[in-house]
Amino acid sequence: KLKGENQELTTTNQQLNTDKSQLTTEKSELQTNLAKTEAAKATVEDLASTLHASSINVSAVKVKSNGSQKETSSAKRADIFVISCILDENRIAPSGNKTLYVCVFNPDSSPSATEGNFTLREGSSKAYSNKVEVNYEQGKSLPVNFSWKPGNKFQSGDYKIEIYNNGFKIGEGKKSLKKHGFLGL
């Protein structure tokens, strides 16, 4: 009778070991799937936290000796660009400091007065003209204004301004400057 019970307990023990091994394997698979899901969620949140710029306005400004500023459309008179935009509401982006990279392109499409490089989302490097730090508050729109001065004098033609955040272009604006002189010559 004891040998029979011992045989039964041995069989039950072997079955429990098999079940334990199977559960351990399933747990490992679930942990792997959870890690992959959490990584995918983090990627989606990172992409969704990219800010968007709207209402982009670029003004060419003449700075007078007394510090006052006057808007101009003349390349010869312009001293700085005043760039303004609104960072739209984003419910995913956490509150805190955000970096905006501003790329200004001359009328001949060359980058203007580059300060450094940043990395785009696809991995390539891009030169930027101005780096702007903003304190963003989650779920709220934020007006942003900043000045930018070129390395050289402004040229007549169309300037293109691109704004980047999180490796993505989030907005673009243009500003045309005219030649100054008699009859625009």
C-alpha positions as a printed Julia matrix, in Angstrom:
185×3 Matrix{Float64}:
  0.0     0.0     0.0
  2.85    2.42    0.87
  4.67    1.54   -2.35
  1.49    2.38   -4.3
  1.08    5.73   -2.5
  4.78    6.45   -3.04
  4.41    5.7    -6.76
  1.33    7.96   -6.9
  3.19   10.79   -5.11
  6.18   10.39   -7.44
  3.88   10.66  -10.48
  2.15   13.7    -8.96
  5.54   15.28   -8.19
  6.71   14.71  -11.78
  3.48   16.29  -13.08
  3.95   19.3   -10.77
  7.55   19.71  -11.96
  6.34   19.6   -15.58
  3.63   22.17  -14.79
  6.17   24.37  -12.98
  8.53   24.21  -15.95
  5.71   25.14  -18.33
  4.6    28.02  -16.1
  8.19   29.28  -15.85
  8.44   29.25  -19.66
  5.1    31.07  -20.01
  6.16   33.64  -17.4
  9.39   34.27  -19.29
  7.47   34.74  -22.55
  5.03   37.12  -20.84
  7.9    39.17  -19.38
  9.52   39.37  -22.83
  6.2    40.46  -24.39
  5.67   43.0   -21.61
  9.15   44.45  -22.15
  8.49   44.71  -25.92
  5.09   46.33  -25.3
  6.58   48.81  -22.82
  9.34   49.68  -25.32
  6.75   50.17  -28.09
  4.64   52.32  -25.73
  7.7    54.44  -24.86
  8.43   54.92  -28.57
  4.84   55.95  -29.28
  4.85   58.35  -26.32
  8.16   59.81  -27.48
  6.78   60.4   -30.97
  3.48   61.75  -29.65
  5.28   64.14  -27.3
  6.77   66.03  -30.25
  5.5    69.59  -30.15
  3.85   71.37  -33.1
  4.37   75.01  -34.02
  1.58   77.04  -35.59
  0.97   80.71  -36.43
  4.61   81.17  -37.42
  5.44   84.8   -38.12
  8.78   86.22  -39.21
  9.43   89.97  -39.08
 12.51   91.78  -40.31
 13.37   94.53  -37.83
 15.62   97.58  -37.86
 17.1    98.25  -34.4
 17.59  101.96  -33.85
 20.39  103.47  -31.76
 17.98  104.22  -28.89
 17.02  100.53  -28.74
 13.62  100.9   -30.35
 12.66   98.54  -33.14
 10.87   99.16  -36.4
  9.65   96.54  -38.84
 11.06   96.77  -42.37
 10.85   94.85  -45.62
 14.22   96.07  -46.89
 17.21   93.74  -46.76
 19.58   96.69  -46.38
 17.72   98.1   -43.34
 17.03   94.82  -41.54
 19.21   94.02  -38.52
 17.4    91.0   -37.04
 14.54   88.62  -37.61
 11.95   88.41  -34.86
 10.39   84.96  -35.09
  7.2    84.13  -33.24
  5.02   81.04  -33.13
  2.63   79.19  -30.9
  3.51   75.75  -29.58
  0.2    73.95  -29.76
 -1.39   72.05  -26.88
  0.06   68.56  -26.42
 -1.41   66.27  -23.77
  1.38   63.7   -24.08
  4.46   65.93  -23.83
  5.53   66.21  -20.19
  6.01   69.64  -18.67
  9.55   70.96  -18.58
 12.3    72.43  -20.73
 12.06   71.7   -24.44
 14.63   72.54  -27.09
 13.62   74.07  -30.4
 16.17   74.12  -33.2
 15.67   76.88  -35.76
 17.2    76.56  -39.23
 17.34   79.74  -41.29
 18.1    79.41  -45.0
 19.39   82.29  -47.13
 17.69   83.15  -50.43
 20.24   80.91  -52.21
 19.06   77.98  -49.97
 22.33   77.83  -48.02
 22.13   77.58  -44.2
 22.6    80.95  -42.53
 24.93   81.49  -39.55
 25.01   77.96  -38.18
 25.67   77.51  -34.45
 25.93   73.73  -34.44
 24.26   70.49  -35.46
 21.43   68.36  -34.12
 20.24   64.87  -35.03
 17.09   64.32  -37.05
 14.79   61.4   -36.26
 16.1    59.31  -39.18
 19.63   59.67  -37.79
 21.15   62.29  -40.09
 22.71   65.5   -38.8
 21.39   68.98  -39.62
 22.93   72.39  -39.02
 20.87   74.87  -37.0
 21.01   78.67  -36.85
 19.48   79.18  -33.41
 18.66   76.99  -30.41
 15.74   78.1   -28.26
 14.93   76.66  -24.82
 11.29   76.93  -23.73
  9.54   75.88  -20.55
  6.54   73.93  -21.83
  3.54   73.09  -19.66
  1.71   69.87  -20.55
 -1.65   70.35  -22.27
 -1.26   74.1   -22.81
 -0.35   76.19  -25.82
  2.7    78.4   -25.43
  3.55   81.57  -27.39
  7.25   81.73  -28.27
  9.18   84.81  -29.46
 12.88   85.13  -30.14
 15.29   87.24  -32.17
 17.84   85.99  -34.63
 20.73   87.93  -36.14
 22.54   86.66  -39.23
 26.3    86.36  -39.38
 26.37   88.72  -42.39
 24.09   91.43  -43.71
 20.7    90.31  -44.97
 20.38   89.74  -48.72
 17.3    90.46  -50.78
 15.13   87.44  -51.54
 13.13   84.78  -49.73
 14.39   83.41  -46.42
 13.05   80.06  -45.23
 12.8    79.32  -41.49
 12.29   75.76  -40.22
 11.6    74.86  -36.59
 12.47   71.41  -35.2
 11.66   69.55  -31.98
 12.44   65.97  -31.01
 14.18   65.4   -34.37
 11.11   66.38  -36.43
 10.26   69.52  -38.39
  7.34   71.05  -36.48
  6.82   74.22  -38.49
  8.07   76.42  -41.29
  7.86   80.08  -42.23
  9.13   82.42  -44.93
 10.17   86.03  -45.08
 10.83   88.05  -48.23
 13.19   90.98  -48.14
 13.36   93.51  -50.94
 16.27   95.46  -52.3
 16.3    99.02  -51.07
 16.92  102.03  -53.15
 15.41  104.22  -55.79
 12.57  102.27  -57.45
 13.81   99.06  -55.77
 17.12   99.07  -57.66
